[in-house]
mmCIF file of C-alpha atoms in Angstrom:
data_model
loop_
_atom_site.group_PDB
_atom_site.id
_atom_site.type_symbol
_atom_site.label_atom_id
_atom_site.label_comp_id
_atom_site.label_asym_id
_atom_site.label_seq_id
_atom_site.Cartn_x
_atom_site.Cartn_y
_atom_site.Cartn_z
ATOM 1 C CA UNK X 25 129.451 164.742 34.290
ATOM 2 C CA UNK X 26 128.513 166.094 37.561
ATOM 3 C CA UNK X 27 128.865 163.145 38.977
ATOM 4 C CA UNK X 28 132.935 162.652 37.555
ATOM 5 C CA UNK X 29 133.450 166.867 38.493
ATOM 6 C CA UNK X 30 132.353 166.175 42.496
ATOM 7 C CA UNK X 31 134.734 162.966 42.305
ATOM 8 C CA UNK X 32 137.169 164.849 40.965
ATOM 9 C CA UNK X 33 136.518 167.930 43.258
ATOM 10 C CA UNK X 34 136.682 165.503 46.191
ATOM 11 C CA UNK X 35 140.092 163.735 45.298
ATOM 12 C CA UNK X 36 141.722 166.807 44.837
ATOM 13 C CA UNK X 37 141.070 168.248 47.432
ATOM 14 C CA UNK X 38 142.370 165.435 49.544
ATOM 15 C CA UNK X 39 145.935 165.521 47.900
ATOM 16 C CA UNK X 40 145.720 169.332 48.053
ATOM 17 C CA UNK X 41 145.343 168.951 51.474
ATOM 18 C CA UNK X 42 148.124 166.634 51.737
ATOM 19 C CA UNK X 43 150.007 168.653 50.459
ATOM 20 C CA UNK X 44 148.882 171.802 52.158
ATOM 21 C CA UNK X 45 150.234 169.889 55.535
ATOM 22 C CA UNK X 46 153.549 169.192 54.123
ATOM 23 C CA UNK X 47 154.290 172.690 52.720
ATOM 24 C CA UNK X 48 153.226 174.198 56.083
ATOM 25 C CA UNK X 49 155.457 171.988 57.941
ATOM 26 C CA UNK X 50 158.401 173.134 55.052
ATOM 27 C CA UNK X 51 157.486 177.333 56.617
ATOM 28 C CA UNK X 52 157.989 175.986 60.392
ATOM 29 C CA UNK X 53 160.602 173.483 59.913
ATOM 30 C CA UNK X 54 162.490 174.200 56.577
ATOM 31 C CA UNK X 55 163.299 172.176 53.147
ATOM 32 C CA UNK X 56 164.367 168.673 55.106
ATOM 33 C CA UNK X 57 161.806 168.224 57.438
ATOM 34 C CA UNK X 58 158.336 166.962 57.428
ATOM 35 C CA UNK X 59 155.367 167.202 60.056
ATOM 36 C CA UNK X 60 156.490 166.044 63.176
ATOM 37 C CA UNK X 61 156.052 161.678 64.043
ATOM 38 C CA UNK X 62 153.035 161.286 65.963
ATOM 39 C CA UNK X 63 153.049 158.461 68.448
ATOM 40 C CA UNK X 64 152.021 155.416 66.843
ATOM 41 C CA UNK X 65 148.335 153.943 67.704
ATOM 42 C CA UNK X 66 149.130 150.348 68.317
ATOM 43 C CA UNK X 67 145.976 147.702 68.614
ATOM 44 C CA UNK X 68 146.044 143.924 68.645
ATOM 45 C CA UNK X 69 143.329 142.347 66.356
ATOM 46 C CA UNK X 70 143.126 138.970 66.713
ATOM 47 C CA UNK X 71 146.245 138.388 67.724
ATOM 48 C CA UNK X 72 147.848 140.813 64.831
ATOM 49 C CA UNK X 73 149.516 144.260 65.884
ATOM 50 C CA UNK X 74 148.509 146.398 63.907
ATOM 51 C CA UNK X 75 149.631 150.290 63.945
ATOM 52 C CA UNK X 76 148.301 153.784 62.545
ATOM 53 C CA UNK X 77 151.378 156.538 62.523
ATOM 54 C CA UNK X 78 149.323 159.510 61.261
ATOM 55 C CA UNK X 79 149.414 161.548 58.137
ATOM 56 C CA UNK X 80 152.021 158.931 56.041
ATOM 57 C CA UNK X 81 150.871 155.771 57.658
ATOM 58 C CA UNK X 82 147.188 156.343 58.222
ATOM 59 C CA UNK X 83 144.542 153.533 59.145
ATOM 60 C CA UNK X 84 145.492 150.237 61.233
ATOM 61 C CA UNK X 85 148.133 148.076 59.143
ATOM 62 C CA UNK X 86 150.586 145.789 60.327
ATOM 63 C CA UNK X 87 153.458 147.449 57.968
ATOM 64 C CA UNK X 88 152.593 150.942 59.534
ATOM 65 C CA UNK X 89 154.062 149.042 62.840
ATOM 66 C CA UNK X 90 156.920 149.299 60.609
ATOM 67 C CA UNK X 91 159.513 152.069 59.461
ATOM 68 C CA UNK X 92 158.109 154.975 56.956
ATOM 69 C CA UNK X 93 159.785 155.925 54.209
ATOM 70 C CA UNK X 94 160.584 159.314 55.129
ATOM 71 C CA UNK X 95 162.273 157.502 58.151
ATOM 72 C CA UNK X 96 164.871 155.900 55.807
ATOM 73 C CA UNK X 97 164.581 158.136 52.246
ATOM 74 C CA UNK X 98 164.533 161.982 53.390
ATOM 75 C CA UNK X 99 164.958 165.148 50.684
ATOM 76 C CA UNK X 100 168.737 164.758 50.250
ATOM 77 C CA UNK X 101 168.278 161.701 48.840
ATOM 78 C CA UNK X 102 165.712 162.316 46.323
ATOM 79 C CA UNK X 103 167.787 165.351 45.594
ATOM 80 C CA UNK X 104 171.037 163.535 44.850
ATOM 81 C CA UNK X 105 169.127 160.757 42.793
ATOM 82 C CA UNK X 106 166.965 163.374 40.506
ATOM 83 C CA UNK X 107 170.155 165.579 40.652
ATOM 84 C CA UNK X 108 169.361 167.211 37.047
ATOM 85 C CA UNK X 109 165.553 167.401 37.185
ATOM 86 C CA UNK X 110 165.898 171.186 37.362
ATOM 87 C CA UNK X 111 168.304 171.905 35.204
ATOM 88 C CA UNK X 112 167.377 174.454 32.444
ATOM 89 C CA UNK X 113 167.887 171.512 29.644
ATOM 90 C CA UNK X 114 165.562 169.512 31.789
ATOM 91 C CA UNK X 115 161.729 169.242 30.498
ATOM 92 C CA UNK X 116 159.861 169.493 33.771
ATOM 93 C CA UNK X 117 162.130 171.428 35.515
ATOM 94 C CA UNK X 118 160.288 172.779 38.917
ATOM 95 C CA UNK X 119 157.862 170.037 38.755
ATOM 96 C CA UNK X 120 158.767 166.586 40.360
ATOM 97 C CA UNK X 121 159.421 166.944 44.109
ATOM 98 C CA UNK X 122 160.075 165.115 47.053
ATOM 99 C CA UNK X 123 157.141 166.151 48.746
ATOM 100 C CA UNK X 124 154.832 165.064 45.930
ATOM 101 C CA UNK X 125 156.364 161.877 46.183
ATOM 102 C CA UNK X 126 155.792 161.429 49.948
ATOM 103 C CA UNK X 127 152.194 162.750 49.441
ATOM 104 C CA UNK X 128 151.508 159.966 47.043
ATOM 105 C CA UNK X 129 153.496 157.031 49.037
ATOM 106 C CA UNK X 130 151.049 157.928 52.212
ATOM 107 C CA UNK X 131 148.234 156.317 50.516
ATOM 108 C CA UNK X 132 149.495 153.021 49.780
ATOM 109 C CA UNK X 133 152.656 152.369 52.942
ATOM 110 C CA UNK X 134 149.644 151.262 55.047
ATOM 111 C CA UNK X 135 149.389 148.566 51.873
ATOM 112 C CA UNK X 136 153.073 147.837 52.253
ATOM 113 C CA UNK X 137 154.689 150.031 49.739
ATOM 114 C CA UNK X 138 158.629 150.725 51.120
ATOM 115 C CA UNK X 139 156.759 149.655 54.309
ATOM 116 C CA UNK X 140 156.818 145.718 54.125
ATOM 117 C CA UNK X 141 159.668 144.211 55.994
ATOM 118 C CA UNK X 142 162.546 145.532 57.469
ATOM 119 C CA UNK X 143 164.316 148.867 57.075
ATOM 120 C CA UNK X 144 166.711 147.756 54.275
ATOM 121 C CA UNK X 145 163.787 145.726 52.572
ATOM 122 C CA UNK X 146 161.489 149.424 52.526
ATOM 123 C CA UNK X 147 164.833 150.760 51.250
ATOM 124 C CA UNK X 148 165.485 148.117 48.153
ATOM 125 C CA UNK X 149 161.551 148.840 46.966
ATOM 126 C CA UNK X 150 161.720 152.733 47.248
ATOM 127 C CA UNK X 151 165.175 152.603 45.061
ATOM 128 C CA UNK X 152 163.822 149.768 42.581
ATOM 129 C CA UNK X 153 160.074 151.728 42.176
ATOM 130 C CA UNK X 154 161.949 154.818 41.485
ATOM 131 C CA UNK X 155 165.015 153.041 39.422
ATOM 132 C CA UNK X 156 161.640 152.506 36.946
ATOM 133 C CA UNK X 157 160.824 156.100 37.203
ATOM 134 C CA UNK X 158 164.093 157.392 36.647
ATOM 135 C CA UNK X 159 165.062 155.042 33.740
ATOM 136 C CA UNK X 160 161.339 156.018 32.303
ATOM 137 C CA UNK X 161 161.375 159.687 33.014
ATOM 138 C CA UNK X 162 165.313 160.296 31.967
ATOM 139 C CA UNK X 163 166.725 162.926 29.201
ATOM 140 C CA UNK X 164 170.373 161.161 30.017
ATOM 141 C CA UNK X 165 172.845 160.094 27.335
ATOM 142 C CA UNK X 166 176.606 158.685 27.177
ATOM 143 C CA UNK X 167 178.269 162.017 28.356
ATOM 144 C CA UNK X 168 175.588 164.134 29.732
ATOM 145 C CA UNK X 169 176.779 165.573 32.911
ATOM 146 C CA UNK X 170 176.597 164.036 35.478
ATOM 147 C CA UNK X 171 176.820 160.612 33.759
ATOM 148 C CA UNK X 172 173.646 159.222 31.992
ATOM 149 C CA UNK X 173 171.725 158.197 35.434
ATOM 150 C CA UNK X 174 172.006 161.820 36.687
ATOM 151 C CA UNK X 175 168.750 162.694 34.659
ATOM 152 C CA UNK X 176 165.799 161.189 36.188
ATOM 153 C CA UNK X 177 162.514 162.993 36.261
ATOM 154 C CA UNK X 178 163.780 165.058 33.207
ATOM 155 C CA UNK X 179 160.407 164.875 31.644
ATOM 156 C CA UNK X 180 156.572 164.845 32.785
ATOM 157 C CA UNK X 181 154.668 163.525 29.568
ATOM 158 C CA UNK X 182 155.933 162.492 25.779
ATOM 159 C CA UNK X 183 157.362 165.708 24.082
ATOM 160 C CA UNK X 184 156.590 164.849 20.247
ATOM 161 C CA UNK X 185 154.233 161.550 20.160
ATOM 162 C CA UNK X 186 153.596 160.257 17.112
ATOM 163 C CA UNK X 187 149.765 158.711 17.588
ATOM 164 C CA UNK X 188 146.872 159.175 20.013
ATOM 165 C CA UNK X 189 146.746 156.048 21.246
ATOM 166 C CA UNK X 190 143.476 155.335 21.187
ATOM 167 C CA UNK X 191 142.488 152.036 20.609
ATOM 168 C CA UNK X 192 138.582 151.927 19.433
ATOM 169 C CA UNK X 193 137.913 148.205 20.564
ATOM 170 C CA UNK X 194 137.554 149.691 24.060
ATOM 171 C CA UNK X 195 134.892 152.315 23.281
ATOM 172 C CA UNK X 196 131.890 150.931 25.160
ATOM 173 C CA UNK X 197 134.152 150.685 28.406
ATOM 174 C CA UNK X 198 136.776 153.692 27.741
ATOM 175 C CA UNK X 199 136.093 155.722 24.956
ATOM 176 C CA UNK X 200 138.214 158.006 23.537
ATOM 177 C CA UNK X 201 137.574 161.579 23.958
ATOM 178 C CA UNK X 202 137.320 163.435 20.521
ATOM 179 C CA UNK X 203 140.607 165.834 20.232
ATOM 180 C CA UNK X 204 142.532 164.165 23.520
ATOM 181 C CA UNK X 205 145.912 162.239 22.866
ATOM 182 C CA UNK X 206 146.598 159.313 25.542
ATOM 183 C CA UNK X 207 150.437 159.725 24.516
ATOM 184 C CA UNK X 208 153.002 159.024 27.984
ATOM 185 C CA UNK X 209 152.497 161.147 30.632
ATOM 186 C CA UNK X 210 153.205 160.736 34.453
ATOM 187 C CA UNK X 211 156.251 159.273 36.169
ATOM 188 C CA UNK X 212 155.800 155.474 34.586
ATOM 189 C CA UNK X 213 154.231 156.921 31.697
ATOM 190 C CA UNK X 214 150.572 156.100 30.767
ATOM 191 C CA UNK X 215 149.753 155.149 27.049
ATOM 192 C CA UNK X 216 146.285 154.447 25.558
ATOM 193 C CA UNK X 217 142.751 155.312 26.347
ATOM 194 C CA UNK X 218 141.797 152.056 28.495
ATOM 195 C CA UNK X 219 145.496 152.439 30.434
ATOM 196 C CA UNK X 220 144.078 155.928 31.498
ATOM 197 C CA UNK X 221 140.331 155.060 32.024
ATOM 198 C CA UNK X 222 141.492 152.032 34.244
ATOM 199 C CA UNK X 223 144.091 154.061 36.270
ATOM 200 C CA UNK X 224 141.532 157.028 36.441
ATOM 201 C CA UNK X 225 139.119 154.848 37.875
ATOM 202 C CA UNK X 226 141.399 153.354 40.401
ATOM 203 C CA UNK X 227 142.388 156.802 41.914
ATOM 204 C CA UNK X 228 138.830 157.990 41.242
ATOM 205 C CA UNK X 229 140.094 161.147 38.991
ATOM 206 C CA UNK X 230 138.654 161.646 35.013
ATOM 207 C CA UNK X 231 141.873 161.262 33.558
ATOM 208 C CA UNK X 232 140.220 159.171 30.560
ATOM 209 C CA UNK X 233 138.866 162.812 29.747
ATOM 210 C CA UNK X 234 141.455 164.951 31.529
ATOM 211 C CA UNK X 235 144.634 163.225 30.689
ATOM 212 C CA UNK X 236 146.872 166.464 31.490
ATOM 213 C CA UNK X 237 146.057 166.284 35.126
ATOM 214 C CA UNK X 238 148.953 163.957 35.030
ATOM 215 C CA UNK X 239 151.108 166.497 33.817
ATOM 216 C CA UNK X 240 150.024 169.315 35.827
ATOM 217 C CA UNK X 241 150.025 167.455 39.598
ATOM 218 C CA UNK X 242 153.144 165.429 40.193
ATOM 219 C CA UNK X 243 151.136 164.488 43.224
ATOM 220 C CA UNK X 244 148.436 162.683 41.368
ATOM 221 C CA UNK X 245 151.539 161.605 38.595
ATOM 222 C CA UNK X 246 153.540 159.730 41.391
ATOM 223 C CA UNK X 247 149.980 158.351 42.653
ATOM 224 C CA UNK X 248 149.040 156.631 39.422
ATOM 225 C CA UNK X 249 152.313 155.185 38.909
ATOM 226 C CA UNK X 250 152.429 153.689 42.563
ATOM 227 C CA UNK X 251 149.203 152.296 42.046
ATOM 228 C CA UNK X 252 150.405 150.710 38.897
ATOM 229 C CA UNK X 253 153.597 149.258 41.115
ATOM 230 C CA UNK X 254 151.295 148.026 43.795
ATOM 231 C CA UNK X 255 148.199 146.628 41.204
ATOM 232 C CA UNK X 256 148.390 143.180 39.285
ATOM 233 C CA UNK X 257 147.684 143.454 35.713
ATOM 234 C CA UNK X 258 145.913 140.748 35.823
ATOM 235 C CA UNK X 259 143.954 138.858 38.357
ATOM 236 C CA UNK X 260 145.498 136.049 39.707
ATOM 237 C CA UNK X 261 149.200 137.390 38.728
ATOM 238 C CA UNK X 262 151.289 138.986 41.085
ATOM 239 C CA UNK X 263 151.733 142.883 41.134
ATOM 240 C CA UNK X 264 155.545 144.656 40.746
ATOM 241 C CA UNK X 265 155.600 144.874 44.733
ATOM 242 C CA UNK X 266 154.585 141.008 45.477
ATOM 243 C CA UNK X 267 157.167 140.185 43.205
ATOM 244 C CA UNK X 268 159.689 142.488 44.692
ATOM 245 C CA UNK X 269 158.796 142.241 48.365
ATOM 246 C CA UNK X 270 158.672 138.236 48.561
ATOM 247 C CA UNK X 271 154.641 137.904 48.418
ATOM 248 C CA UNK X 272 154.626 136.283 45.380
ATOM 249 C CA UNK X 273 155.475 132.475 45.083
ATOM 250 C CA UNK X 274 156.656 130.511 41.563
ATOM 251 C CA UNK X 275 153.835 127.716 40.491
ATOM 252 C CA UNK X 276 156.111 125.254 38.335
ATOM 253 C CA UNK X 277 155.045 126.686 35.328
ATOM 254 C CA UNK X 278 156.807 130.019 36.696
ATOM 255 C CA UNK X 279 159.794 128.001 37.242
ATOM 256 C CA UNK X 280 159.715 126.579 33.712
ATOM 257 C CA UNK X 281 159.412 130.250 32.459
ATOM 258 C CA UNK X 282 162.296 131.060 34.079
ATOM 259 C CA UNK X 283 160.432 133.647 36.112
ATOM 260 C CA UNK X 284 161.562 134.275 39.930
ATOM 261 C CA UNK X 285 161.057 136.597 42.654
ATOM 262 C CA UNK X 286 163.200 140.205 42.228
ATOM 263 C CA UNK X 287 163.932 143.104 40.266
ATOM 264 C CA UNK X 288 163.669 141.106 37.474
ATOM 265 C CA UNK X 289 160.509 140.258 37.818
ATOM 266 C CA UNK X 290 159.303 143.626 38.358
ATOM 267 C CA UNK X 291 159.830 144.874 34.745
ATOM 268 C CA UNK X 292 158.469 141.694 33.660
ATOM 269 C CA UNK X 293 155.330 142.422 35.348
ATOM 270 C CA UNK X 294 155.317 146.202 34.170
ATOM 271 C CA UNK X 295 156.920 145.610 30.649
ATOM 272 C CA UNK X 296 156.480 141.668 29.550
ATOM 273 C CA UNK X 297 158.109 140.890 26.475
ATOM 274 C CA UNK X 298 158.847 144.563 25.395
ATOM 275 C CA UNK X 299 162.094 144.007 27.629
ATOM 276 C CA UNK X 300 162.505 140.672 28.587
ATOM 277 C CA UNK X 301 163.370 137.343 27.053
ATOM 278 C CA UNK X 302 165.391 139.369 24.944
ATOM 279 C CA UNK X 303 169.119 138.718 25.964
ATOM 280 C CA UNK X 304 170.861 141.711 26.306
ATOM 281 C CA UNK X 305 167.890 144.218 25.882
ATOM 282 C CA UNK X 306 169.372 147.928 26.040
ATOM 283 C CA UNK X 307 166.126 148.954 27.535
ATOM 284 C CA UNK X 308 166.142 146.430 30.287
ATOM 285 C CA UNK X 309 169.926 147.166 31.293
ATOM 286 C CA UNK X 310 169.299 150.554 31.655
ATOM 287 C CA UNK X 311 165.954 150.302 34.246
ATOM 288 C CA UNK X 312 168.198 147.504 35.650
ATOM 289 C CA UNK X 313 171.237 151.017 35.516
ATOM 290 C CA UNK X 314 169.304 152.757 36.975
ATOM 291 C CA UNK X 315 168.362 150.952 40.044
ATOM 292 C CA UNK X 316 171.620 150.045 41.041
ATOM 293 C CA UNK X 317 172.433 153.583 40.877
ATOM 294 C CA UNK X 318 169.926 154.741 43.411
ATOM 295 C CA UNK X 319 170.992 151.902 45.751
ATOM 296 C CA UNK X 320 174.666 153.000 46.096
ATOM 297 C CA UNK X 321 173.458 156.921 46.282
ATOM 298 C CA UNK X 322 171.099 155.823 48.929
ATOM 299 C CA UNK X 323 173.685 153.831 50.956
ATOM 300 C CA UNK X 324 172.266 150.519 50.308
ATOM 301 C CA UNK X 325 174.686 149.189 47.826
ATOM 302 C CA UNK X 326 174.431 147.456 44.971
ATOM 303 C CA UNK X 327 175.914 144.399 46.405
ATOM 304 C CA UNK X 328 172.618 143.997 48.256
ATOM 305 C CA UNK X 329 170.355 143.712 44.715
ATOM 306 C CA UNK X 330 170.989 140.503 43.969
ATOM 307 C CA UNK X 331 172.639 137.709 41.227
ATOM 308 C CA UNK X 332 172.117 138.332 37.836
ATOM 309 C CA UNK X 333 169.335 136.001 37.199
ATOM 310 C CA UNK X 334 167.100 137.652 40.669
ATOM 311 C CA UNK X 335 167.869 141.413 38.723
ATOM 312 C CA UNK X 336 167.419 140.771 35.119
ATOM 313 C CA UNK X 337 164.649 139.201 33.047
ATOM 314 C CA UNK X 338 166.406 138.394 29.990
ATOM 315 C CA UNK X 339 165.377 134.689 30.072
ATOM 316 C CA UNK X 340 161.981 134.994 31.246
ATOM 317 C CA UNK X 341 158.778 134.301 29.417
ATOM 318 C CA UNK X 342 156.571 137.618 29.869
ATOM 319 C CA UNK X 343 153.617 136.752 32.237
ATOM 320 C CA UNK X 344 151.278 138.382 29.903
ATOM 321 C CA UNK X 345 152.972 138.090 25.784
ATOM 322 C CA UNK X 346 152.180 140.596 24.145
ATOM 323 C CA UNK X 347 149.311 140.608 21.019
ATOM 324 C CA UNK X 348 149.971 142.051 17.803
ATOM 325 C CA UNK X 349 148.190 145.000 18.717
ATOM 326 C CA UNK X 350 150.122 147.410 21.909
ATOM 327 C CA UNK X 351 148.694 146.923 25.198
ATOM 328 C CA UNK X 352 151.699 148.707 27.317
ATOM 329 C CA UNK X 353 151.047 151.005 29.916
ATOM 330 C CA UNK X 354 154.492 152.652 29.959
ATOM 331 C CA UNK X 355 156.483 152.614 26.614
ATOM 332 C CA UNK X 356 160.113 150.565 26.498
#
């Protein structure tokens, strides 16, 4: 237990400071602005440029020769796509931000994440990543105001869950902690004991036996579901970002599944069958909503996501089907 407390300990404190940064930058430079660009280290490594651009794009990477995403997605965007997160009807009202969201991109753009590509590519991932969250995360209906996509980030974790989710065939590896309830929390919600223990031990933080933490730090919340975009579920599948980005390449049993590079594919990887191969699933239309949304209020357009078969994945086989037993991470 010491052991888990000084890990713990240790990764706070580096998105505390993190965030410490930002905030200060917020009393010298106001609301919209973050710490000033540094000039770019640039190195050639074998014949690869490779870049380091300080506190958001930190360690040599080719994408950090790249644009940021606070270059191209600043506060008044995040603002007008979470427009009702602070409403007093909202459930986490004064707890998403944009900062936390910056604070948690940092540690994966030098991986590619809204980095890979050019500016309108970085653009197209930051609005489909967050067209999850927002669909995931939303307290929206028919004639809220606003319209229904105005609600993103209206909740931080499950309000009335109706199980623990804990799933007992994983106690040697993650077991359960007596009295804790792995019910959705976080901005692509986490459900059941091994979802948490494997995400905790990704980002290095007990959240197997501190589960709130994701809904106390909407640092740590964005982290873990950025990680998820940017991790396969499986080895030797593709993650939500290959498939996005272009990384990932169709074998011909792909193709026969129906499965291609896109949006599409990006709830397939998160979701499986839960929302596609389904036709006309009402949960898949509205992540598929939502992401549209955000790329007209970010001045992409929604002309620039795609045909119907590159956004939706209501003909493809799931990569992973699902077992009679739940093994989602985020719920439908």
């Amino acid at each position: 237990m010491i052991n888990m407390d000084h890990q713990l300990k240790w990764r706070m404190v580096i998105l505390s400071t993190m965030a410490i940064i930002l905030a200060a930058a917020n009393l010298v430079h106001g609301d919209d602005e973050l710490p000033a660009a540094v000039k770019p280290i640039v190195k050639i490594v074998k014949g690869k440029k490779l870049c380091d651009k300080g506190w958001e794009c930190k360690g040599l990477s080719e994408y950090c020769c790249n644009s940021t995403i606070s270059d191209h997605f600043q506060t008044y965007q995040f603002e007008n796509l979470f427009s009702k997160r602070n409403t007093p009807v909202a459930h986490a009202a004064g707890f998403w931000d944009y900062h936390s969201f910056i604070t948690a991109s940092a540690l994966y753009q030098p991986h590619g994440f809204g980095t890979t590509g050019e500016k309108q590519t970085g653009m197209k991932e930051v609005a489909a990543f967050l067209g999850h969250v927002g669909s995931k995360t939303s307290c929206g209906y028919g004639v809220a105001t606003g319209g229904p996509l105005a609600w993103g980030l209206c909740y931080n974790k499950e309000m009335s869950p109706s199980q623990t989710y804990c799933d007992d065939t994983f106690k040697y590896t993650y077991p359960c902690t007596p009295g804790v309830s792995y019910h959705g929390r976080g901005a692509l919600p986490l459900y059941w004991n091994y979802n948490y223990g494997e995400t905790g031990d990704a980002l290095k933080v007990d959240i197997l036996h501190h589960p709130e933490y994701l809904e106390n730090n909407a640092t740590l919340a964005f982290q873990a579901a950025i990680w998820r975009w940017m991790t396969p579920v499986k080895k030797h599948q593709p993650s939500a970002h290959d498939v996005f980005v272009g990384k990932w390449k169709p074998t011909k049993n792909d193709t026969l599944a129906k499965r291609v590079p896109g949006f599409g594919a990006t709830m397939n990887v998160l979701y499986g069958d839960q929302v596609c191969g389904k036709d006309d699933d009402e949960s898949m239309n509205n992540i598929v909503s939502h992401y549209l949304y955000y790329l007209d209020l970010m001045g992409v357009g929604r002309e620039e996501a795609g045909p119907h078969e590159v956004l939706s994945c209501s003909e493809q086989k799931a990569f992973n089907p699902s077992s009679p037993a739940s093994s989602s991470s985020s719920s439908s």
